[in-house]
Coordinates of C-alpha atoms and ligand atoms in Angstrom, one line a residue:
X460 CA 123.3 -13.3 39.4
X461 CA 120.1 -12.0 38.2
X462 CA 118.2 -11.4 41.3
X463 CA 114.9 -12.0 41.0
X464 CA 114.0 -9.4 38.4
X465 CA 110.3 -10.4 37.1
X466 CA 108.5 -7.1 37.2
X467 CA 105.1 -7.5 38.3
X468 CA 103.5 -8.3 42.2
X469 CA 104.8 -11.5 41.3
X470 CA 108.2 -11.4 41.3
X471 CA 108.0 -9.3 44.5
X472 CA 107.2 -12.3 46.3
X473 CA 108.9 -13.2 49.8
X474 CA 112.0 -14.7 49.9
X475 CA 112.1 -15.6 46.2
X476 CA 115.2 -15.8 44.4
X477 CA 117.5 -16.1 46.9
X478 CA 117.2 -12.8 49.2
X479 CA 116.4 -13.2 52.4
X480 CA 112.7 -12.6 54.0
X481 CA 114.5 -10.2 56.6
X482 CA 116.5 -8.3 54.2
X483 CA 115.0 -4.9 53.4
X484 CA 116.4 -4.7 49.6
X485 CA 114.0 -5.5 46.7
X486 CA 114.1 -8.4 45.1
X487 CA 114.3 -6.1 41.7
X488 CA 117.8 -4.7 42.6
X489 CA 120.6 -6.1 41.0
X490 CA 122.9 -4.9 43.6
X491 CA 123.2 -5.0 47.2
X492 CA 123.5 -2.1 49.9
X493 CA 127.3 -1.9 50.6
X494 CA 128.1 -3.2 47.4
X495 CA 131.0 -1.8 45.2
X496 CA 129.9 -1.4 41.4
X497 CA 131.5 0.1 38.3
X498 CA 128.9 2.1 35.9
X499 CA 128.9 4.3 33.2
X500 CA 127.2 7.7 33.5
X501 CA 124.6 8.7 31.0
X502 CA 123.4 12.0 32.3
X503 CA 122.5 14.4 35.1
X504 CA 119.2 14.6 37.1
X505 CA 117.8 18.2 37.6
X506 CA 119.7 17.9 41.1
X507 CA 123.3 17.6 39.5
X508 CA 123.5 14.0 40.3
X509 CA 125.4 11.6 37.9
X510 CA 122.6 9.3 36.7
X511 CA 124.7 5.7 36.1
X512 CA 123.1 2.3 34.4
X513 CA 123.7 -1.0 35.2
X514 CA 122.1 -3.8 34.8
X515 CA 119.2 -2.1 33.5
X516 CA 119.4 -0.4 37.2
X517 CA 119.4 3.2 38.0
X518 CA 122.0 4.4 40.1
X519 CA 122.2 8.0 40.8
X520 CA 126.0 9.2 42.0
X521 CA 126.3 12.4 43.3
X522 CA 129.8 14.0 41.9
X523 CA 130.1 11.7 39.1
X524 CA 129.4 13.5 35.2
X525 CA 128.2 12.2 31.7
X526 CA 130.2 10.5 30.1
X527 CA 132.6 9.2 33.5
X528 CA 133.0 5.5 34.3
X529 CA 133.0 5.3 38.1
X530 CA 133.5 2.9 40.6
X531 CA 131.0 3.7 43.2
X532 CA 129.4 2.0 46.5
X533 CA 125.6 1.7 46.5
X534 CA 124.7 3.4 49.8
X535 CA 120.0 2.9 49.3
X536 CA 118.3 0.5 47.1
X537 CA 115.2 1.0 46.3
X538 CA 112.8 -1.4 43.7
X539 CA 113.6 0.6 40.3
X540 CA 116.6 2.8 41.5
X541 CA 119.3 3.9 44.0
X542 CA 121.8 5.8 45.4
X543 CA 125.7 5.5 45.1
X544 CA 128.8 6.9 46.6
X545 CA 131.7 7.9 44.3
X546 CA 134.3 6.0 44.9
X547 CA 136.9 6.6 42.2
X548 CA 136.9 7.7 38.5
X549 CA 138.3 4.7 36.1
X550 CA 137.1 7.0 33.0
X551 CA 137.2 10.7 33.7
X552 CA 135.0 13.2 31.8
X553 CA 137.2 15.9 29.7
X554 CA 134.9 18.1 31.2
X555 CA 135.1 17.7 34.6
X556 CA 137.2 20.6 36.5
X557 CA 138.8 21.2 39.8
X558 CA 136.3 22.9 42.4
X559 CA 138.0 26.4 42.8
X560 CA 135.6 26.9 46.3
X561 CA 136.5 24.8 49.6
X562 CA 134.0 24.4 50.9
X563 CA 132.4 23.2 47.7
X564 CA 131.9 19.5 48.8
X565 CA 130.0 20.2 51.7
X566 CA 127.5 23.3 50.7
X567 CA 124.3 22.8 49.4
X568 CA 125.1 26.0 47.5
X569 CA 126.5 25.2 43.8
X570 CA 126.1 22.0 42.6
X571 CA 127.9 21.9 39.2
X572 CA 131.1 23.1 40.3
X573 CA 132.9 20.4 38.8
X574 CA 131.6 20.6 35.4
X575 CA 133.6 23.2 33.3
X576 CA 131.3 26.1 32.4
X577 CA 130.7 25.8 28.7
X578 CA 129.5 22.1 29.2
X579 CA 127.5 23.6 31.9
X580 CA 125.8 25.7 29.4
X581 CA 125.0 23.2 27.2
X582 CA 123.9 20.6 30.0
X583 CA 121.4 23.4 30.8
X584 CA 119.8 24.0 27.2
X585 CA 119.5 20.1 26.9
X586 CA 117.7 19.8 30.1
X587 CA 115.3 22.6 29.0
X588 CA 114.6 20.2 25.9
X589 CA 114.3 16.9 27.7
X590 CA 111.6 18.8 30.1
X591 CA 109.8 20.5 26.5
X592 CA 109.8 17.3 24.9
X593 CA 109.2 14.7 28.0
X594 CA 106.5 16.8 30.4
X595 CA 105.2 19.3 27.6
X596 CA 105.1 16.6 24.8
X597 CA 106.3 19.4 22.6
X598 CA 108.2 19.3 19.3
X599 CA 111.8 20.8 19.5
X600 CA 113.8 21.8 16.1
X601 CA 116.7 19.3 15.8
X602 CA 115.5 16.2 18.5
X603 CA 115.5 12.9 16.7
X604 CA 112.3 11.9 14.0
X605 CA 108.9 12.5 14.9
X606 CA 106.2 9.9 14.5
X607 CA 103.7 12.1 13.4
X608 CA 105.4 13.1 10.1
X609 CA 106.8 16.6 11.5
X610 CA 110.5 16.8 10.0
X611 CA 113.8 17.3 12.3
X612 CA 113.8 20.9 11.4
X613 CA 110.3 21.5 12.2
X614 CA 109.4 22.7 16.0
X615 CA 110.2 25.0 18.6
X616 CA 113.9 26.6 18.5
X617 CA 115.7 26.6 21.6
X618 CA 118.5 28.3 21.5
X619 CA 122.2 28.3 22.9
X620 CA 122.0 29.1 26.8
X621 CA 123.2 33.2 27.1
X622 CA 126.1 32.6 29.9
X623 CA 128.4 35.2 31.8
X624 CA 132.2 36.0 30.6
X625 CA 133.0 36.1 34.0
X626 CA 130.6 33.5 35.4
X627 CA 131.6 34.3 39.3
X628 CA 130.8 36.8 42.0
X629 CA 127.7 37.6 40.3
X630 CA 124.9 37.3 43.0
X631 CA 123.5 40.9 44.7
X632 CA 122.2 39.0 47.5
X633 CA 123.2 36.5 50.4
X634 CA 120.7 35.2 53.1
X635 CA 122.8 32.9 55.3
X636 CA 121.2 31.1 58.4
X637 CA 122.7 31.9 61.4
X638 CA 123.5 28.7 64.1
X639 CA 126.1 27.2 66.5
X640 CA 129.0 25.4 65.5
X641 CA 129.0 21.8 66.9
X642 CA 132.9 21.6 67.0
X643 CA 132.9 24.6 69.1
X644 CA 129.9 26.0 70.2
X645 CA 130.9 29.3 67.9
X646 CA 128.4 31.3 66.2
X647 CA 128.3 30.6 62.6
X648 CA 126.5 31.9 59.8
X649 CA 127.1 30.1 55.9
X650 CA 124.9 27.8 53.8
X651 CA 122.4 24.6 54.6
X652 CA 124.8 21.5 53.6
X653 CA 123.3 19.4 50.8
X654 CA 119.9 18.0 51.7
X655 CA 119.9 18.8 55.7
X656 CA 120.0 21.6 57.9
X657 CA 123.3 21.4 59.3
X658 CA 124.8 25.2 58.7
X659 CA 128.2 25.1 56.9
X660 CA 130.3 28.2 58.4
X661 CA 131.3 30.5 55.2
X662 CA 133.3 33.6 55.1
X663 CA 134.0 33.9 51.5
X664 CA 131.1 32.5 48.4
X665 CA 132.8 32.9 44.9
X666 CA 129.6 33.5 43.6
X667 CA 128.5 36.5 45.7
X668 CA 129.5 40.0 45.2
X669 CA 132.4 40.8 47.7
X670 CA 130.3 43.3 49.1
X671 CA 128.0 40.5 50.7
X672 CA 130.4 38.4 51.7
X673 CA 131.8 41.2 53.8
X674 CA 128.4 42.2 55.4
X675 CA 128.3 38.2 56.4
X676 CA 131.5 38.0 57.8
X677 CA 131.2 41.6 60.0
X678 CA 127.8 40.5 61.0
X679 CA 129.4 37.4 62.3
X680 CA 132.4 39.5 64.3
X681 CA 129.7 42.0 65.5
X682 CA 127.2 38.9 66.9
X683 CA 130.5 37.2 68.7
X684 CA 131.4 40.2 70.3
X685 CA 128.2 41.1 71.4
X686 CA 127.4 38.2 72.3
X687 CA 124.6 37.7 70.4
X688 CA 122.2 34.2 71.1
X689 CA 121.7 32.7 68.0
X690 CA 118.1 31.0 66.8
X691 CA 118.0 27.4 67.7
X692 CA 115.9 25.4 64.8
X693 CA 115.0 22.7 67.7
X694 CA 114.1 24.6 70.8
X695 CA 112.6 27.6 69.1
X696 CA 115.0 29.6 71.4
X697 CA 117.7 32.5 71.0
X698 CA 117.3 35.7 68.5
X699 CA 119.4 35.7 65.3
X700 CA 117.8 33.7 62.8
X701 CA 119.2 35.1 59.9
X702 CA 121.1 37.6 57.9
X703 CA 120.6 39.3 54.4
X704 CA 123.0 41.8 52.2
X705 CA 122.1 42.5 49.7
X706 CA 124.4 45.4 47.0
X707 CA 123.0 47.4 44.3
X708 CA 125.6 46.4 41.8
X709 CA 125.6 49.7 40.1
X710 CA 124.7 51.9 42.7
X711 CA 127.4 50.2 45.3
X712 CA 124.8 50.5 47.7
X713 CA 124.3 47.9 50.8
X714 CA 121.3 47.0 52.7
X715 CA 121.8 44.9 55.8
X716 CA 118.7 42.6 57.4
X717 CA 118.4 40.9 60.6
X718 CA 116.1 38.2 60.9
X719 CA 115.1 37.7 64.4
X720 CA 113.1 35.5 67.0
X721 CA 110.7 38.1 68.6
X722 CA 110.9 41.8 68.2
X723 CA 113.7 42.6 70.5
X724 CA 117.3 42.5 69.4
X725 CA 119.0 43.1 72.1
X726 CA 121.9 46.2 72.1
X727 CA 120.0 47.5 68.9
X728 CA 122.0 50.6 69.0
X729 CA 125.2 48.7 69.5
X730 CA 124.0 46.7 66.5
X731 CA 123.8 49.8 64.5
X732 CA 127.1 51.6 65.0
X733 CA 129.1 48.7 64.8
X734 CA 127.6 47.8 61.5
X735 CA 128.1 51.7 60.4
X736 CA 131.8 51.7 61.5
X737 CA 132.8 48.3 59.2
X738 CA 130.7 49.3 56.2
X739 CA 130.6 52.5 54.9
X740 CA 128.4 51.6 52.0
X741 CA 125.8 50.6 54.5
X742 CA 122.7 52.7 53.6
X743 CA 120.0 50.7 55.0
X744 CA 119.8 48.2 58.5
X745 CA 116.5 46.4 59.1
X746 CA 115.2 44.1 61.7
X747 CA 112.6 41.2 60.0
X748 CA 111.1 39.9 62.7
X749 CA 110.4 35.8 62.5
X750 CA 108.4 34.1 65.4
X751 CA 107.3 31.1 63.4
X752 CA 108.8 27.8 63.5
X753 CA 109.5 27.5 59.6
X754 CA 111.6 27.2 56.7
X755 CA 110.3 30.4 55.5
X756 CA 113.1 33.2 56.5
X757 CA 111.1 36.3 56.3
X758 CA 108.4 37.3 59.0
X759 CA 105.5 40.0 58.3
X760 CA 106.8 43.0 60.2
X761 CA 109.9 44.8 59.3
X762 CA 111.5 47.5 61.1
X763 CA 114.1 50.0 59.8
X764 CA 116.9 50.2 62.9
X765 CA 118.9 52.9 60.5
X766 CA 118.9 54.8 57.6
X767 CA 116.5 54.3 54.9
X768 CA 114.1 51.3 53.9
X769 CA 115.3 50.8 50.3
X770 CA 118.4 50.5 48.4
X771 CA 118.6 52.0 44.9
X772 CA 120.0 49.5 42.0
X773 CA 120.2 50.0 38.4
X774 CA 119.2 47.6 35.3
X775 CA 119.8 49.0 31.7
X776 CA 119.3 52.6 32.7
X777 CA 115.9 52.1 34.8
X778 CA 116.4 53.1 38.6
X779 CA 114.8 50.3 41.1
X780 CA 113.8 50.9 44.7
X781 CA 114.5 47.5 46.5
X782 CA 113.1 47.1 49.8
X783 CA 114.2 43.9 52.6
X784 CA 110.7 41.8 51.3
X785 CA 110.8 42.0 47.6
X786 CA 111.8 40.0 45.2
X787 CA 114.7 41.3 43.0
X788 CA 116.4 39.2 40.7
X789 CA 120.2 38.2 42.0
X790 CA 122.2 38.5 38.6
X791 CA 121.5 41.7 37.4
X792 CA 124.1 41.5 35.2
X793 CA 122.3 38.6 33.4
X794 CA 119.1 40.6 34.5
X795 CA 119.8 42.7 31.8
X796 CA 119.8 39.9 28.8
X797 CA 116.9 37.9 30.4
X798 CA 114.3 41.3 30.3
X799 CA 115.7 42.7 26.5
X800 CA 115.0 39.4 25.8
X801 CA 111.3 39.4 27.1
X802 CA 110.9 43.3 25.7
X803 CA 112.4 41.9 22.0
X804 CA 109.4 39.0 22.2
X805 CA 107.0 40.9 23.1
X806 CA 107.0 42.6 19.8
X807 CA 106.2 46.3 21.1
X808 CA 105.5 48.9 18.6
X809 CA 104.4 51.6 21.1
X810 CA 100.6 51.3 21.4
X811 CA 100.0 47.9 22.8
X812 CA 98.8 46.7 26.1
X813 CA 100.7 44.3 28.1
X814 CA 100.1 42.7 31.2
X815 CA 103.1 41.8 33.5
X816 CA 101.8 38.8 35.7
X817 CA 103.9 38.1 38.8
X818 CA 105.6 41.7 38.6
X819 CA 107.6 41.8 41.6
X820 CA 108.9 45.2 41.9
X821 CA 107.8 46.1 38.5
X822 CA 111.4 45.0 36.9
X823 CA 110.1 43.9 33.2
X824 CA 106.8 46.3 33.4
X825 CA 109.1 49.0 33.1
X826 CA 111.6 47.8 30.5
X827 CA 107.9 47.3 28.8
X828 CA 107.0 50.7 29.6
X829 CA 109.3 52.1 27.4
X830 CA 108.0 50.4 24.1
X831 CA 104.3 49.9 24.9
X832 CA 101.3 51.6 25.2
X833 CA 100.1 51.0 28.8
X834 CA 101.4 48.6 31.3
X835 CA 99.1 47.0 34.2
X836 CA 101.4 45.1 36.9
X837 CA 100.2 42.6 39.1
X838 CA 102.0 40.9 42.4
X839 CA 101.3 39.4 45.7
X840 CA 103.5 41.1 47.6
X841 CA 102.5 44.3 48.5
X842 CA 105.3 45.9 49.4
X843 CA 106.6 44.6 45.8
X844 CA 104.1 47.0 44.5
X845 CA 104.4 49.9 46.4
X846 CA 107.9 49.8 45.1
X847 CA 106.8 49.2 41.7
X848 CA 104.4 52.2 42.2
X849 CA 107.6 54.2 43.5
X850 CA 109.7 52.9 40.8
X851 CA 107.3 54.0 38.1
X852 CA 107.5 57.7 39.2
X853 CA 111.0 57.6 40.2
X854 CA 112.0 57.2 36.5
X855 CA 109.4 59.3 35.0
X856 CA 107.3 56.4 33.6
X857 CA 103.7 57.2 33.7
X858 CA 102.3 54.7 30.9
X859 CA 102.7 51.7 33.6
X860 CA 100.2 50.5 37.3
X861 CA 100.3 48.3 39.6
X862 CA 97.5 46.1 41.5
X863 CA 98.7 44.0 44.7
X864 CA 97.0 40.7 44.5
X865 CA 97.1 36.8 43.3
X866 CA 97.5 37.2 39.5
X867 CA 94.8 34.4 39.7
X868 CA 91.7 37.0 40.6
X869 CA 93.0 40.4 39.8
X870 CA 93.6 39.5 36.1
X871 CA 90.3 38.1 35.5
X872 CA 88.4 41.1 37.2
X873 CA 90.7 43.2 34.8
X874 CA 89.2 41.4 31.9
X875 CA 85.7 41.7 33.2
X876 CA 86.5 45.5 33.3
X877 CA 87.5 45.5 29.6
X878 CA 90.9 45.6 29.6
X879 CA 92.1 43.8 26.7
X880 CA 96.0 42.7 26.3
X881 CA 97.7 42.1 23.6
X882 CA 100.6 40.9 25.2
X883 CA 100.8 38.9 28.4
X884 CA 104.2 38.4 30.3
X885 CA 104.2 35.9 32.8
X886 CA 107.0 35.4 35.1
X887 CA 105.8 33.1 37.9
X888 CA 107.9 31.4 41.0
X889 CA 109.2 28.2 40.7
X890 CA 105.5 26.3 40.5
X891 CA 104.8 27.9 37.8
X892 CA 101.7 29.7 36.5
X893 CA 98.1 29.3 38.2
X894 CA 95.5 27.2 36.4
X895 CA 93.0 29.6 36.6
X896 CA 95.3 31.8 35.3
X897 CA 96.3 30.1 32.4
X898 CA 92.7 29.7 31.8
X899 CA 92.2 33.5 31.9
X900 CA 95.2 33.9 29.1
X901 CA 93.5 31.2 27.0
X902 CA 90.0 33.3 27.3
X903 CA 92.3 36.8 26.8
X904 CA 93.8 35.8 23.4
X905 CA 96.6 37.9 23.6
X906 CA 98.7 38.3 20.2
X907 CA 101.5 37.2 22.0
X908 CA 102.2 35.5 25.6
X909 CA 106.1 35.8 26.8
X910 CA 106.8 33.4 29.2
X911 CA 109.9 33.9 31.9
X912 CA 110.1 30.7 33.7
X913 CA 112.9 29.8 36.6
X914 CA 111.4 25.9 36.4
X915 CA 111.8 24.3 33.1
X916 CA 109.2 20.9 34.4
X917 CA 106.2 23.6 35.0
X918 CA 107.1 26.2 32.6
X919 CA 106.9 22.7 29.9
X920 CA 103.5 21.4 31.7
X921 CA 102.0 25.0 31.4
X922 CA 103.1 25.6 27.5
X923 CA 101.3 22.0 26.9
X924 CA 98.0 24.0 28.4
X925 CA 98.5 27.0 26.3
X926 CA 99.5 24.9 23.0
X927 CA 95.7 22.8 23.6
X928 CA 94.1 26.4 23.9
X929 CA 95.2 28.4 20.4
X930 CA 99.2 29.1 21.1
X931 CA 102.1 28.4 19.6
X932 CA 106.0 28.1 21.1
X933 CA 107.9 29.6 18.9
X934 CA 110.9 29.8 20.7
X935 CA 113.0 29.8 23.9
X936 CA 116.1 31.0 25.0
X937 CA 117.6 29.6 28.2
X938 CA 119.3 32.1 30.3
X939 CA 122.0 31.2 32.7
X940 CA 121.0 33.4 35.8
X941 CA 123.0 30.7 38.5
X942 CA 126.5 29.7 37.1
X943 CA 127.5 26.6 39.0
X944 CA 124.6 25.9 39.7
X945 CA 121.9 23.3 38.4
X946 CA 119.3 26.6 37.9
X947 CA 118.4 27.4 34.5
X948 CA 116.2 30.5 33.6
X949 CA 114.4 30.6 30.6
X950 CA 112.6 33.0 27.8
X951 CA 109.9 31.9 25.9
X952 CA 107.8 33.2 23.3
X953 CA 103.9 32.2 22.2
X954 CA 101.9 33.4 19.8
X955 CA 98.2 33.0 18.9
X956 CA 97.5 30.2 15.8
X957 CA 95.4 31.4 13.0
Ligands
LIG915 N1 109.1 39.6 37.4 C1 109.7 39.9 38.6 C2 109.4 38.9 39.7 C3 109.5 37.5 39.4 S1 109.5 36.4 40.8 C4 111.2 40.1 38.4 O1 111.7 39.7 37.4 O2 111.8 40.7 39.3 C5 107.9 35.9 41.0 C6 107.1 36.9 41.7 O3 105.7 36.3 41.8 C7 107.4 37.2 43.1 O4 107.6 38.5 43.3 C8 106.3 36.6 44.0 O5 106.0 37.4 45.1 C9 105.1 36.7 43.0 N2 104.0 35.8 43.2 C10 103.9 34.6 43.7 N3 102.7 34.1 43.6 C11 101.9 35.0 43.0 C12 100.5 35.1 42.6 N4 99.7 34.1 42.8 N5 100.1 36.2 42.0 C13 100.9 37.2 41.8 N6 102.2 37.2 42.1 C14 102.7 36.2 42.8

């Protein structure tokens, strides 16, 4: 039966077409809470989910892939869409694979674990089109006609997503909460189940490096034995909040943090030693200190309990000081082909300037370094930049500085002091790029802007502001910097019209 589905205030009317005044559901839904339902899957939200139609109803099925018919029992209505439960496959996908991690199902960690990588890859270049196309209203080479006259082969090229050979094991940093199991009252340190805050006990991630997985599991020995109080989300009570490892791939080095409630960790020395004794590579053990009731992990102050307050890595033959605070990009192998890609766009020729917006620790200013004229970084972080400042000297670059600020304000001053770039790179977090730093670009007019985007929905809402001002998207090249996961990097370039 068709339920009452005039769209409108009208058809929204108590009681009309048979549903009961009491009951919660809209009168738009086709289906029921409770109700079992078999529907095709057309496509994946940004989430992983499997997005399923029926009846001109949108059901969204965690588990279920493209392609699968599913039987499936609707769990939320709401007036437009809803959620289902996967309840069997009547029509499974050729690409859907048997989760190699246990503890897949549960995590909130990797999402796409059931979707064999090379459809993976290609999942992930699609969704960077659908966000170009649908939120930046751009033209890509190869989608469908165009109504204004533009031919298929006209538009921006996005090509294949760049994935791993050996797509596992590849992160260089873990940062696991740290709680109380509620079977036993344990300690237990692992990953945030999907959508809550529930902590899933880990002891081995297939996607971090060993070394990491290591430092989590000794971390967790040396709190049990020491019997260590771990932070309680509700009460704002007990010390260990968190822990971080994080390896210099190259390098093999390992840098332990321990976020806690309050300054005092108590048996620090204890702490120390034991952590010494299980892991040789060890060459750094800090204490972030946390007071705040929030989802943020990191405090302000941070205190080196051993050994020193960096750990060296490597990335294409440039030498990186990485301290606990700073950002540093987890796949260096895929690092690597993210920043040639950035240098090869920028279209260096030795003398130009280029600003790198968002610099972090100076990563991409120095692979710049090396082909442009001058550098100027800019971060918010300021230990970020004292590294960057470190990292410059360390590897002998002198053509490269660094300001600690909001990209926002320090880039503007810079162009009020006359610097002129001819190439911006932007690599923002996830929200992408400040208006009134796009603004700043537009009044710049670089030759060329390279955007590095970790968000395809803002990085395709701030190319549409860019394209209005005078720039062109030539093309972009999705990186896949989080196998298994729903995370797609990308490249892009821009370059002035006319
Ligand atoms: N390009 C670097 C870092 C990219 S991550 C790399 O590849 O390693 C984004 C960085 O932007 C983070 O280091 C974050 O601290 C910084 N950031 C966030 N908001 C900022 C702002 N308004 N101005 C400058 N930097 C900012």
């Amino acid at each position: 039966m068709n339920k009452g589905r005039s769209r409108g205030g009208k058809g929204r009317a108590r009681g009309a077409a048979g549903v009961s005044a009491s009951a919660a559901v809209p009168v738009d839904a086709p289906f029921q809470k409770n109700e079992e339902v078999t529907v095709d899957i057309i496509g994946l939200t940004h989430d992983g989910e499997g997005v399923g139609r029926a009846d001109g109803f949108t059901l969204f099925i965690q588990g279920a892939l493209p392609g699968e018919r599913v039987r499936a029992k609707v769990m939320k209505v709401k007036k437009q869409y809803g959620y289902a439960r996967l309840e069997e496959l009547v029509l499974k996908s050729p690409s859907r694979i048997e989760p190699p991690c246990d503890i897949y199902k549960e995590c909130g960690g990797c999402q796409l674990q059931h979707f064999d990588y090379p459809a993976q890859l290609e999942w992930k270049r699609q969704h960077v089109v659908d966000n170009l196309v649908r939120i930046g209203k751009l033209h890509v080479a190869g989608e469908g006609s165009l109504a204004d006259g533009k031919s298929v082969s006209e538009g921006i090229i996005v090509h294949p997503t760049v994935g791993m050979d050996e797509p596992w094991r590849y992160r260089n940093k873990a940062s696991v909460p740290i709680g109380v199991s509620a079977h036993d009252g344990q300690l237990i340190a692992g990953f945030y189940a999907r959508g809550s805050h529930r902590i899933i006990d880990m002891d081995d991630c297939l996607i971090e490096h060993e070394h990491n997985d290591e430092v989590i599991r000794v971390v967790k020995r040396i709190s049990r034995e020491l019997g260590a109080s771990p932070y309680d989300e509700q009460s704002g009570r007990g010390v260990l909040r968190h822990v971080m490892a994080r390896t210099g791939v190259v390098t093999g080095e390992i840098m332990v943090v321990l976020v806690t409630n309050g300054k005092k960790l108590p048996q620090a020395e204890q702490w120390v030693k034991r952590i010494r004794e299980e892991l040789p590579g060890v060459k750094s053990i800090v204490q972030n200190v946390n007071e705040r009731n929030t989802n943020v992990i990191f405090g302000d102050e941070t205190l080196v309990l051993w050994g020193s307050e960096v750990i060296y890595d490597e990335l294409d033959g440039i030498r990186f000081a990485i301290s606990a605070r700073s950002f540093y990009q987890v796949n260096p192998m895929q690092t690597v082909e993210l920043y040639r890609k950035a240098v090869e766009y920028a279209g260096l020729t030795g003398t130009e300037t280029v600003i790198d917006a968002y610099c972090g620790i100076g990563t991409i200013s120095l692979f710049l370094a090396r082909q442009a004229g001058r550098v100027y970084g800019v971060e918010i972080v300021p230990e970020a930049i004292e590294d960057a400042a470190r990292n410059a000297a360390l590897n002998g670059i002198s053509n490269a500085s660094f300001e600690a600020g909001p990209a926002e304000v320090v880039i503007p001053r810079w162009r009020k002091e006359g610097i002129k770039a001819d190439v911006i790179v932007v690599d923002p977090p996830r929200k992408g790029c400040d208006p009134a730093l796009l603004e700043t670009i537009l009044a710049m007019q670089p030759e060329r802007v390279v955007y590095v985007s970790c968000n395809p929905s803002t990085l395709a809402r701030d190319l549409r502001v860019l394209e209005d001002g005078g720039y062109r998207t030539d093309e972009v090249v999705p990186v896949d910097m989080f196998p298994w996961t729903v995370h797609v990097e990308c490249v892009v370039r821009l370059t002035r019209e006319g």
